[in-house]
Amino acid sequence: MRRSPWSTLVVLAIAQFMVVLDVTIVNVALPNIQTDLGFAPDDLQWVISAYTLIFGGFLLLGGRSADLVGRRRVFVAGLAVFALSSLAAGLATSPLQLILFRGVQGLGGAMLSASALTILMVTFEHGRRRNIALGVWGGLAGLGGTMGAIVGGILVDNLSWRWVFLVNVPIGILVVAAALFIIRESRAVISGRRTFDVGGAVLSTAGLLAIMLGVIRAEPLGWGSVEVIGLLAGGVVLLAAFVLVESRSAAPLIPLRLFRTRSLSLSVVALGLNSAGFLAMFFLTAIFLQQVRGLSAFDTGLAFLPMGIAAIVGAVVASRFVTTFGTRSVQLVAAIISVVGLLLLTQADATSPYASTLLPGLVLFGLGITAMGVPAQVAAQSKVRSDDAGAASGVLNAGYQVGGALGLAVITTLATSHVADALAGGTAPVAAAVDGFQFGLLVAAMFAAANIVITLLSPSVRVSQTDATEAAELEPVAI
């Protein structure tokens, strides 16, 4: 039976839509999750971080596994893991259970997302048809991120927070059935032994988890405590072991030679900082809008909608401007815009009007964060050999996810500590929450401002409109 490549695209796009939707849909449910399961304020960010960190840590292994054991097989397995862990997360009865199942969701998401993009690339040959397919892929991914907050609000207000996870189950079952019927199996043609770098994935993820946990535990224990020092030192040792393993592996998870390319190395840092600012802003603002300003989950989702629209516009505009002005100029202006957006958001309090404080900040930040990411993606790929293009794209995506998880840990820990200090000093609870929100966004603005420095150090690149558009469609921004 002849299978249309466009039916394959539909299956892949729906799956990616579900994964991207899951990033933002959870944020508006956080206050309800905190109340229902009894999360401590400094532990709540693990609901987001467990997912993004495991996703980023295993993204490259997922891509490698798809090439070796079968792309459809890994895609279906990732879908199954994602759907089953979503079911478990929706039925969780304790903070620990939810965090663990979110981590498993991240693993399923990594397998699914990495294999889906590979299937798309082998299904459509380079040229107009592939560009159309990438446009659909990127458009639905962007729509998923934008609609996540609204869909999450509807589910939380009308059903419960559990449905932001349970909604993935029927979708996952339908996509698995469609994938088995529509998608052809394929594997990469590899000479020699087919090997996996499982050790590299475990070491890198474990090292990052240890460092992140050390940062979070520093808030109640202090930076000089034995536990915190042990976690941070252990994380560094694990990451050093990861570098050693990669340097000696015949099939490394991350070819270390990639980091000899300055544009790629700087772009990984830039996208990580971008993600840190985005996740922290979304996390802090979602809680602020519901717990301080008293908005419902649905109204909170609507409040974020202009930012999502601005983000899509930013990606489109940036993909046009890099062909005329080069990557560095566009990236610099976009980084400044995102900083200004965050600084405007720090002016919001419990009674300030949405239209004159929150709305301008959200729109500018949404515009700037994607307009900054597109030229970073373009510059990263410009000096990479064609044989390493897939690995470089995976490194960029992993850097985005991991940078976001670590940045969120740092920013929310500092914000939580600021609230605790304000309460200890006699500040009223609402005023303390506002202070914590404003301080956290100020720290996020510092992360975003670091991208100005990164941009000034980066080479400027000009590319064709086709390459710029493709970079915009593949940009790992979950908005």
PDB file of N, CA, C and O in Angstrom, residues 155-223:
ATOM      1  N   LEU A 155      -8.759  23.489  31.139  1.00  0.00           N
ATOM      2  CA  LEU A 155      -8.791  22.199  31.837  1.00  0.00           C
ATOM      3  C   LEU A 155      -8.791  22.376  33.352  1.00  0.00           C
ATOM      4  O   LEU A 155      -9.552  21.709  34.065  1.00  0.00           O
ATOM      5  N   VAL A 156      -7.936  23.267  33.852  1.00  0.00           N
ATOM      6  CA  VAL A 156      -7.838  23.463  35.301  1.00  0.00           C
ATOM      7  C   VAL A 156      -9.129  24.048  35.854  1.00  0.00           C
ATOM      8  O   VAL A 156      -9.638  23.605  36.899  1.00  0.00           O
ATOM      9  N   ASP A 157      -9.687  25.049  35.173  1.00  0.00           N
ATOM     10  CA  ASP A 157     -10.893  25.710  35.679  1.00  0.00           C
ATOM     11  C   ASP A 157     -12.133  24.821  35.608  1.00  0.00           C
ATOM     12  O   ASP A 157     -13.017  24.898  36.464  1.00  0.00           O
ATOM     13  N   ASN A 158     -12.219  23.973  34.575  1.00  0.00           N
ATOM     14  CA  ASN A 158     -13.438  23.192  34.368  1.00  0.00           C
ATOM     15  C   ASN A 158     -13.338  21.748  34.841  1.00  0.00           C
ATOM     16  O   ASN A 158     -14.375  21.113  35.087  1.00  0.00           O
ATOM     17  N   LEU A 159     -12.135  21.208  34.933  1.00  0.00           N
ATOM     18  CA  LEU A 159     -11.966  19.833  35.394  1.00  0.00           C
ATOM     19  C   LEU A 159     -11.057  19.830  36.623  1.00  0.00           C
ATOM     20  O   LEU A 159     -11.509  20.009  37.737  1.00  0.00           O
ATOM     21  N   SER A 160      -9.763  19.668  36.429  1.00  0.00           N
ATOM     22  CA  SER A 160      -8.789  19.784  37.520  1.00  0.00           C
ATOM     23  C   SER A 160      -7.403  19.841  36.906  1.00  0.00           C
ATOM     24  O   SER A 160      -7.231  19.606  35.699  1.00  0.00           O
ATOM     25  N   TRP A 161      -6.401  20.135  37.728  1.00  0.00           N
ATOM     26  CA  TRP A 161      -5.032  20.206  37.224  1.00  0.00           C
ATOM     27  C   TRP A 161      -4.584  18.870  36.654  1.00  0.00           C
ATOM     28  O   TRP A 161      -3.697  18.822  35.791  1.00  0.00           O
ATOM     29  N   ARG A 162      -5.169  17.769  37.107  1.00  0.00           N
ATOM     30  CA  ARG A 162      -4.742  16.441  36.649  1.00  0.00           C
ATOM     31  C   ARG A 162      -4.948  16.266  35.148  1.00  0.00           C
ATOM     32  O   ARG A 162      -4.230  15.513  34.488  1.00  0.00           O
ATOM     33  N   TRP A 163      -5.905  17.000  34.589  1.00  0.00           N
ATOM     34  CA  TRP A 163      -6.209  16.830  33.167  1.00  0.00           C
ATOM     35  C   TRP A 163      -5.180  17.479  32.257  1.00  0.00           C
ATOM     36  O   TRP A 163      -5.173  17.197  31.049  1.00  0.00           O
ATOM     37  N   VAL A 164      -4.306  18.323  32.789  1.00  0.00           N
ATOM     38  CA  VAL A 164      -3.236  18.838  31.924  1.00  0.00           C
ATOM     39  C   VAL A 164      -2.274  17.707  31.565  1.00  0.00           C
ATOM     40  O   VAL A 164      -1.528  17.806  30.579  1.00  0.00           O
ATOM     41  N   PHE A 165      -2.271  16.640  32.348  1.00  0.00           N
ATOM     42  CA  PHE A 165      -1.482  15.448  32.019  1.00  0.00           C
ATOM     43  C   PHE A 165      -2.340  14.379  31.341  1.00  0.00           C
ATOM     44  O   PHE A 165      -1.931  13.766  30.361  1.00  0.00           O
ATOM     45  N   LEU A 166      -3.547  14.155  31.869  1.00  0.00           N
ATOM     46  CA  LEU A 166      -4.391  13.083  31.353  1.00  0.00           C
ATOM     47  C   LEU A 166      -4.811  13.315  29.908  1.00  0.00           C
ATOM     48  O   LEU A 166      -5.091  12.359  29.178  1.00  0.00           O
ATOM     49  N   VAL A 167      -4.844  14.576  29.469  1.00  0.00           N
ATOM     50  CA  VAL A 167      -5.248  14.859  28.092  1.00  0.00           C
ATOM     51  C   VAL A 167      -4.294  14.240  27.074  1.00  0.00           C
ATOM     52  O   VAL A 167      -4.670  13.963  25.924  1.00  0.00           O
ATOM     53  N   ASN A 168      -3.053  13.974  27.503  1.00  0.00           N
ATOM     54  CA  ASN A 168      -2.071  13.374  26.589  1.00  0.00           C
ATOM     55  C   ASN A 168      -2.365  11.902  26.292  1.00  0.00           C
ATOM     56  O   ASN A 168      -1.893  11.372  25.279  1.00  0.00           O
ATOM     57  N   VAL A 169      -3.122  11.243  27.163  1.00  0.00           N
ATOM     58  CA  VAL A 169      -3.306   9.791  27.037  1.00  0.00           C
ATOM     59  C   VAL A 169      -4.110   9.426  25.786  1.00  0.00           C
ATOM     60  O   VAL A 169      -3.640   8.630  24.959  1.00  0.00           O
ATOM     61  N   PRO A 170      -5.319   9.954  25.587  1.00  0.00           N
ATOM     62  CA  PRO A 170      -6.047   9.579  24.365  1.00  0.00           C
ATOM     63  C   PRO A 170      -5.342  10.039  23.090  1.00  0.00           C
ATOM     64  O   PRO A 170      -5.365   9.325  22.081  1.00  0.00           O
ATOM     65  N   ILE A 171      -4.698  11.218  23.151  1.00  0.00           N
ATOM     66  CA  ILE A 171      -3.964  11.682  21.967  1.00  0.00           C
ATOM     67  C   ILE A 171      -2.827  10.721  21.654  1.00  0.00           C
ATOM     68  O   ILE A 171      -2.600  10.344  20.499  1.00  0.00           O
ATOM     69  N   GLY A 172      -2.095  10.324  22.690  1.00  0.00           N
ATOM     70  CA  GLY A 172      -0.974   9.408  22.502  1.00  0.00           C
ATOM     71  C   GLY A 172      -1.405   8.080  21.911  1.00  0.00           C
ATOM     72  O   GLY A 172      -0.749   7.533  21.018  1.00  0.00           O
ATOM     73  N   ILE A 173      -2.528   7.532  22.389  1.00  0.00           N
ATOM     74  CA  ILE A 173      -3.022   6.244  21.882  1.00  0.00           C
ATOM     75  C   ILE A 173      -3.370   6.355  20.390  1.00  0.00           C
ATOM     76  O   ILE A 173      -3.015   5.484  19.580  1.00  0.00           O
ATOM     77  N   LEU A 174      -4.056   7.424  20.020  1.00  0.00           N
ATOM     78  CA  LEU A 174      -4.437   7.613  18.623  1.00  0.00           C
ATOM     79  C   LEU A 174      -3.217   7.790  17.722  1.00  0.00           C
ATOM     80  O   LEU A 174      -3.163   7.232  16.607  1.00  0.00           O
ATOM     81  N   VAL A 175      -2.215   8.541  18.190  1.00  0.00           N
ATOM     82  CA  VAL A 175      -1.029   8.783  17.365  1.00  0.00           C
ATOM     83  C   VAL A 175      -0.199   7.506  17.232  1.00  0.00           C
ATOM     84  O   VAL A 175       0.376   7.242  16.171  1.00  0.00           O
ATOM     85  N   VAL A 176      -0.121   6.694  18.290  1.00  0.00           N
ATOM     86  CA  VAL A 176       0.590   5.413  18.199  1.00  0.00           C
ATOM     87  C   VAL A 176      -0.060   4.527  17.134  1.00  0.00           C
ATOM     88  O   VAL A 176       0.623   3.938  16.280  1.00  0.00           O
ATOM     89  N   ALA A 177      -1.380   4.429  17.166  1.00  0.00           N
ATOM     90  CA  ALA A 177      -2.087   3.604  16.174  1.00  0.00           C
ATOM     91  C   ALA A 177      -1.850   4.127  14.760  1.00  0.00           C
ATOM     92  O   ALA A 177      -1.595   3.347  13.831  1.00  0.00           O
ATOM     93  N   ALA A 178      -1.906   5.455  14.608  1.00  0.00           N
ATOM     94  CA  ALA A 178      -1.685   6.042  13.282  1.00  0.00           C
ATOM     95  C   ALA A 178      -0.252   5.835  12.817  1.00  0.00           C
ATOM     96  O   ALA A 178      -0.004   5.552  11.629  1.00  0.00           O
ATOM     97  N   ALA A 179       0.696   5.959  13.728  1.00  0.00           N
ATOM     98  CA  ALA A 179       2.112   5.807  13.365  1.00  0.00           C
ATOM     99  C   ALA A 179       2.406   4.396  12.874  1.00  0.00           C
ATOM    100  O   ALA A 179       3.131   4.197  11.890  1.00  0.00           O
ATOM    101  N   LEU A 180       1.853   3.385  13.531  1.00  0.00           N
ATOM    102  CA  LEU A 180       2.091   2.002  13.124  1.00  0.00           C
ATOM    103  C   LEU A 180       1.505   1.719  11.747  1.00  0.00           C
ATOM    104  O   LEU A 180       2.020   0.878  11.002  1.00  0.00           O
ATOM    105  N   PHE A 181       0.458   2.428  11.399  1.00  0.00           N
ATOM    106  CA  PHE A 181      -0.217   2.204  10.124  1.00  0.00           C
ATOM    107  C   PHE A 181       0.382   3.045   8.998  1.00  0.00           C
ATOM    108  O   PHE A 181       0.446   2.602   7.848  1.00  0.00           O
ATOM    109  N   ILE A 182       0.835   4.258   9.306  1.00  0.00           N
ATOM    110  CA  ILE A 182       1.218   5.225   8.270  1.00  0.00           C
ATOM    111  C   ILE A 182       2.723   5.347   8.064  1.00  0.00           C
ATOM    112  O   ILE A 182       3.202   5.412   6.930  1.00  0.00           O
ATOM    113  N   ILE A 183       3.497   5.396   9.149  1.00  0.00           N
ATOM    114  CA  ILE A 183       4.925   5.697   9.042  1.00  0.00           C
ATOM    115  C   ILE A 183       5.723   4.451   8.668  1.00  0.00           C
ATOM    116  O   ILE A 183       5.538   3.379   9.270  1.00  0.00           O
ATOM    117  N   ARG A 184       6.594   4.583   7.683  1.00  0.00           N
ATOM    118  CA  ARG A 184       7.471   3.484   7.295  1.00  0.00           C
ATOM    119  C   ARG A 184       8.653   3.397   8.248  1.00  0.00           C
ATOM    120  O   ARG A 184       9.141   4.417   8.735  1.00  0.00           O
ATOM    121  N   GLU A 185       9.116   2.184   8.497  1.00  0.00           N
ATOM    122  CA  GLU A 185      10.314   1.995   9.323  1.00  0.00           C
ATOM    123  C   GLU A 185      11.555   2.310   8.502  1.00  0.00           C
ATOM    124  O   GLU A 185      11.594   2.051   7.292  1.00  0.00           O
ATOM    125  N   SER A 186      12.558   2.890   9.156  1.00  0.00           N
ATOM    126  CA  SER A 186      13.832   3.167   8.478  1.00  0.00           C
ATOM    127  C   SER A 186      14.930   3.236   9.523  1.00  0.00           C
ATOM    128  O   SER A 186      14.684   3.515  10.699  1.00  0.00           O
ATOM    129  N   ARG A 187      16.147   2.960   9.065  1.00  0.00           N
ATOM    130  CA  ARG A 187      17.329   3.064   9.931  1.00  0.00           C
ATOM    131  C   ARG A 187      18.458   3.672   9.125  1.00  0.00           C
ATOM    132  O   ARG A 187      18.475   3.604   7.901  1.00  0.00           O
ATOM    133  N   ALA A 188      19.404   4.250   9.844  1.00  0.00           N
ATOM    134  CA  ALA A 188      20.576   4.801   9.178  1.00  0.00           C
ATOM    135  C   ALA A 188      21.487   3.673   8.711  1.00  0.00           C
ATOM    136  O   ALA A 188      21.575   2.614   9.352  1.00  0.00           O
ATOM    137  N   VAL A 189      22.143   3.879   7.570  1.00  0.00           N
ATOM    138  CA  VAL A 189      23.126   2.916   7.073  1.00  0.00           C
ATOM    139  C   VAL A 189      24.452   3.234   7.734  1.00  0.00           C
ATOM    140  O   VAL A 189      25.079   4.247   7.459  1.00  0.00           O
ATOM    141  N   ILE A 190      24.857   2.367   8.664  1.00  0.00           N
ATOM    142  CA  ILE A 190      26.061   2.616   9.458  1.00  0.00           C
ATOM    143  C   ILE A 190      27.016   1.453   9.282  1.00  0.00           C
ATOM    144  O   ILE A 190      26.639   0.289   9.481  1.00  0.00           O
ATOM    145  N   SER A 191      28.244   1.749   8.886  1.00  0.00           N
ATOM    146  CA  SER A 191      29.248   0.702   8.744  1.00  0.00           C
ATOM    147  C   SER A 191      29.837   0.401  10.114  1.00  0.00           C
ATOM    148  O   SER A 191      30.029   1.287  10.940  1.00  0.00           O
ATOM    149  N   GLY A 192      30.136  -0.868  10.359  1.00  0.00           N
ATOM    150  CA  GLY A 192      30.728  -1.243  11.637  1.00  0.00           C
ATOM    151  C   GLY A 192      29.657  -1.513  12.683  1.00  0.00           C
ATOM    152  O   GLY A 192      28.472  -1.659  12.396  1.00  0.00           O
ATOM    153  N   ARG A 193      30.113  -1.582  13.928  1.00  0.00           N
ATOM    154  CA  ARG A 193      29.224  -1.940  15.039  1.00  0.00           C
ATOM    155  C   ARG A 193      28.292  -0.786  15.400  1.00  0.00           C
ATOM    156  O   ARG A 193      28.700   0.363  15.470  1.00  0.00           O
ATOM    157  N   ARG A 194      27.020  -1.118  15.636  1.00  0.00           N
ATOM    158  CA  ARG A 194      26.050  -0.117  16.058  1.00  0.00           C
ATOM    159  C   ARG A 194      26.139   0.017  17.575  1.00  0.00           C
ATOM    160  O   ARG A 194      25.758  -0.885  18.316  1.00  0.00           O
ATOM    161  N   THR A 195      26.618   1.160  18.055  1.00  0.00           N
ATOM    162  CA  THR A 195      26.845   1.347  19.485  1.00  0.00           C
ATOM    163  C   THR A 195      26.044   2.526  20.017  1.00  0.00           C
ATOM    164  O   THR A 195      25.772   3.485  19.304  1.00  0.00           O
ATOM    165  N   PHE A 196      25.687   2.427  21.295  1.00  0.00           N
ATOM    166  CA  PHE A 196      24.976   3.488  21.989  1.00  0.00           C
ATOM    167  C   PHE A 196      25.889   4.093  23.043  1.00  0.00           C
ATOM    168  O   PHE A 196      26.682   3.390  23.661  1.00  0.00           O
ATOM    169  N   ASP A 197      25.748   5.371  23.256  1.00  0.00           N
ATOM    170  CA  ASP A 197      26.518   6.028  24.315  1.00  0.00           C
ATOM    171  C   ASP A 197      25.590   6.276  25.503  1.00  0.00           C
ATOM    172  O   ASP A 197      25.347   7.415  25.898  1.00  0.00           O
ATOM    173  N   VAL A 198      25.073   5.188  26.080  1.00  0.00           N
ATOM    174  CA  VAL A 198      24.178   5.304  27.228  1.00  0.00           C
ATOM    175  C   VAL A 198      24.922   5.918  28.415  1.00  0.00           C
ATOM    176  O   VAL A 198      24.380   6.743  29.152  1.00  0.00           O
ATOM    177  N   GLY A 199      26.189   5.511  28.583  1.00  0.00           N
ATOM    178  CA  GLY A 199      26.980   6.049  29.683  1.00  0.00           C
ATOM    179  C   GLY A 199      27.093   7.561  29.620  1.00  0.00           C
ATOM    180  O   GLY A 199      26.997   8.254  30.643  1.00  0.00           O
ATOM    181  N   GLY A 200      27.292   8.089  28.414  1.00  0.00           N
ATOM    182  CA  GLY A 200      27.398   9.532  28.265  1.00  0.00           C
ATOM    183  C   GLY A 200      26.113  10.237  28.654  1.00  0.00           C
ATOM    184  O   GLY A 200      26.132  11.262  29.344  1.00  0.00           O
ATOM    185  N   ALA A 201      24.972   9.686  28.238  1.00  0.00           N
ATOM    186  CA  ALA A 201      23.681  10.294  28.570  1.00  0.00           C
ATOM    187  C   ALA A 201      23.430  10.269  30.072  1.00  0.00           C
ATOM    188  O   ALA A 201      22.975  11.253  30.670  1.00  0.00           O
ATOM    189  N   VAL A 202      23.743   9.150  30.711  1.00  0.00           N
ATOM    190  CA  VAL A 202      23.516   9.019  32.159  1.00  0.00           C
ATOM    191  C   VAL A 202      24.433   9.951  32.942  1.00  0.00           C
ATOM    192  O   VAL A 202      24.007  10.645  33.876  1.00  0.00           O
ATOM    193  N   LEU A 203      25.720   9.991  32.569  1.00  0.00           N
ATOM    194  CA  LEU A 203      26.678  10.840  33.282  1.00  0.00           C
ATOM    195  C   LEU A 203      26.327  12.320  33.155  1.00  0.00           C
ATOM    196  O   LEU A 203      26.361  13.064  34.152  1.00  0.00           O
ATOM    197  N   SER A 204      25.993  12.751  31.946  1.00  0.00           N
ATOM    198  CA  SER A 204      25.687  14.165  31.752  1.00  0.00           C
ATOM    199  C   SER A 204      24.430  14.570  32.506  1.00  0.00           C
ATOM    200  O   SER A 204      24.390  15.603  33.177  1.00  0.00           O
ATOM    201  N   THR A 205      23.385  13.747  32.416  1.00  0.00           N
ATOM    202  CA  THR A 205      22.139  14.079  33.090  1.00  0.00           C
ATOM    203  C   THR A 205      22.293  14.019  34.606  1.00  0.00           C
ATOM    204  O   THR A 205      21.791  14.884  35.334  1.00  0.00           O
ATOM    205  N   ALA A 206      22.993  12.987  35.116  1.00  0.00           N
ATOM    206  CA  ALA A 206      23.207  12.873  36.556  1.00  0.00           C
ATOM    207  C   ALA A 206      24.037  14.042  37.085  1.00  0.00           C
ATOM    208  O   ALA A 206      23.761  14.581  38.172  1.00  0.00           O
ATOM    209  N   GLY A 207      25.048  14.453  36.333  1.00  0.00           N
ATOM    210  CA  GLY A 207      25.867  15.583  36.755  1.00  0.00           C
ATOM    211  C   GLY A 207      25.066  16.870  36.833  1.00  0.00           C
ATOM    212  O   GLY A 207      25.173  17.643  37.798  1.00  0.00           O
ATOM    213  N   LEU A 208      24.237  17.107  35.821  1.00  0.00           N
ATOM    214  CA  LEU A 208      23.408  18.317  35.819  1.00  0.00           C
ATOM    215  C   LEU A 208      22.358  18.276  36.921  1.00  0.00           C
ATOM    216  O   LEU A 208      22.067  19.299  37.558  1.00  0.00           O
ATOM    217  N   LEU A 209      21.770  17.100  37.168  1.00  0.00           N
ATOM    218  CA  LEU A 209      20.808  16.961  38.256  1.00  0.00           C
ATOM    219  C   LEU A 209      21.449  17.270  39.610  1.00  0.00           C
ATOM    220  O   LEU A 209      20.845  17.947  40.452  1.00  0.00           O
ATOM    221  N   ALA A 210      22.669  16.776  39.818  1.00  0.00           N
ATOM    222  CA  ALA A 210      23.362  17.020  41.085  1.00  0.00           C
ATOM    223  C   ALA A 210      23.622  18.511  41.287  1.00  0.00           C
ATOM    224  O   ALA A 210      23.419  19.050  42.382  1.00  0.00           O
ATOM    225  N   ILE A 211      24.066  19.177  40.244  1.00  0.00           N
ATOM    226  CA  ILE A 211      24.335  20.614  40.346  1.00  0.00           C
ATOM    227  C   ILE A 211      23.042  21.382  40.607  1.00  0.00           C
ATOM    228  O   ILE A 211      22.992  22.281  41.464  1.00  0.00           O
ATOM    229  N   MET A 212      21.982  21.019  39.911  1.00  0.00           N
ATOM    230  CA  MET A 212      20.709  21.715  40.090  1.00  0.00           C
ATOM    231  C   MET A 212      20.165  21.500  41.499  1.00  0.00           C
ATOM    232  O   MET A 212      19.668  22.434  42.144  1.00  0.00           O
ATOM    233  N   LEU A 213      20.258  20.272  41.997  1.00  0.00           N
ATOM    234  CA  LEU A 213      19.793  19.993  43.347  1.00  0.00           C
ATOM    235  C   LEU A 213      20.634  20.748  44.372  1.00  0.00           C
ATOM    236  O   LEU A 213      20.108  21.245  45.385  1.00  0.00           O
ATOM    237  N   GLY A 214      21.939  20.860  44.113  1.00  0.00           N
ATOM    238  CA  GLY A 214      22.800  21.626  45.007  1.00  0.00           C
ATOM    239  C   GLY A 214      22.394  23.085  45.073  1.00  0.00           C
ATOM    240  O   GLY A 214      22.379  23.702  46.153  1.00  0.00           O
ATOM    241  N   VAL A 215      22.038  23.660  43.913  1.00  0.00           N
ATOM    242  CA  VAL A 215      21.589  25.060  43.880  1.00  0.00           C
ATOM    243  C   VAL A 215      20.306  25.231  44.679  1.00  0.00           C
ATOM    244  O   VAL A 215      20.159  26.173  45.472  1.00  0.00           O
ATOM    245  N   ILE A 216      19.371  24.296  44.521  1.00  0.00           N
ATOM    246  CA  ILE A 216      18.078  24.394  45.215  1.00  0.00           C
ATOM    247  C   ILE A 216      18.250  24.200  46.721  1.00  0.00           C
ATOM    248  O   ILE A 216      17.652  24.928  47.524  1.00  0.00           O
ATOM    249  N   ARG A 217      19.087  23.260  47.116  1.00  0.00           N
ATOM    250  CA  ARG A 217      19.288  22.995  48.546  1.00  0.00           C
ATOM    251  C   ARG A 217      20.079  24.110  49.231  1.00  0.00           C
ATOM    252  O   ARG A 217      20.077  24.217  50.459  1.00  0.00           O
ATOM    253  N   ALA A 218      20.726  24.958  48.453  1.00  0.00           N
ATOM    254  CA  ALA A 218      21.472  26.070  49.041  1.00  0.00           C
ATOM    255  C   ALA A 218      20.555  27.081  49.707  1.00  0.00           C
ATOM    256  O   ALA A 218      20.957  27.785  50.633  1.00  0.00           O
ATOM    257  N   GLU A 219      19.301  27.148  49.267  1.00  0.00           N
ATOM    258  CA  GLU A 219      18.365  28.123  49.840  1.00  0.00           C
ATOM    259  C   GLU A 219      18.058  27.811  51.314  1.00  0.00           C
ATOM    260  O   GLU A 219      18.191  28.667  52.175  1.00  0.00           O
ATOM    261  N   PRO A 220      17.674  26.560  51.654  1.00  0.00           N
ATOM    262  CA  PRO A 220      17.414  26.294  53.080  1.00  0.00           C
ATOM    263  C   PRO A 220      18.665  25.994  53.897  1.00  0.00           C
ATOM    264  O   PRO A 220      18.687  26.226  55.102  1.00  0.00           O
ATOM    265  N   LEU A 221      19.723  25.456  53.262  1.00  0.00           N
ATOM    266  CA  LEU A 221      20.882  24.983  54.017  1.00  0.00           C
ATOM    267  C   LEU A 221      22.054  25.955  54.036  1.00  0.00           C
ATOM    268  O   LEU A 221      22.893  25.899  54.944  1.00  0.00           O
ATOM    269  N   GLY A 222      22.142  26.824  53.019  1.00  0.00           N
ATOM    270  CA  GLY A 222      23.297  27.708  52.902  1.00  0.00           C
ATOM    271  C   GLY A 222      24.338  27.109  51.966  1.00  0.00           C
ATOM    272  O   GLY A 222      24.498  25.879  51.888  1.00  0.00           O
ATOM    273  N   TRP A 223      25.055  27.992  51.268  1.00  0.00           N
ATOM    274  CA  TRP A 223      26.027  27.540  50.273  1.00  0.00           C
ATOM    275  C   TRP A 223      27.209  26.789  50.884  1.00  0.00           C
ATOM    276  O   TRP A 223      27.874  26.019  50.209  1.00  0.00           O
TER     277      TRP A 223
END
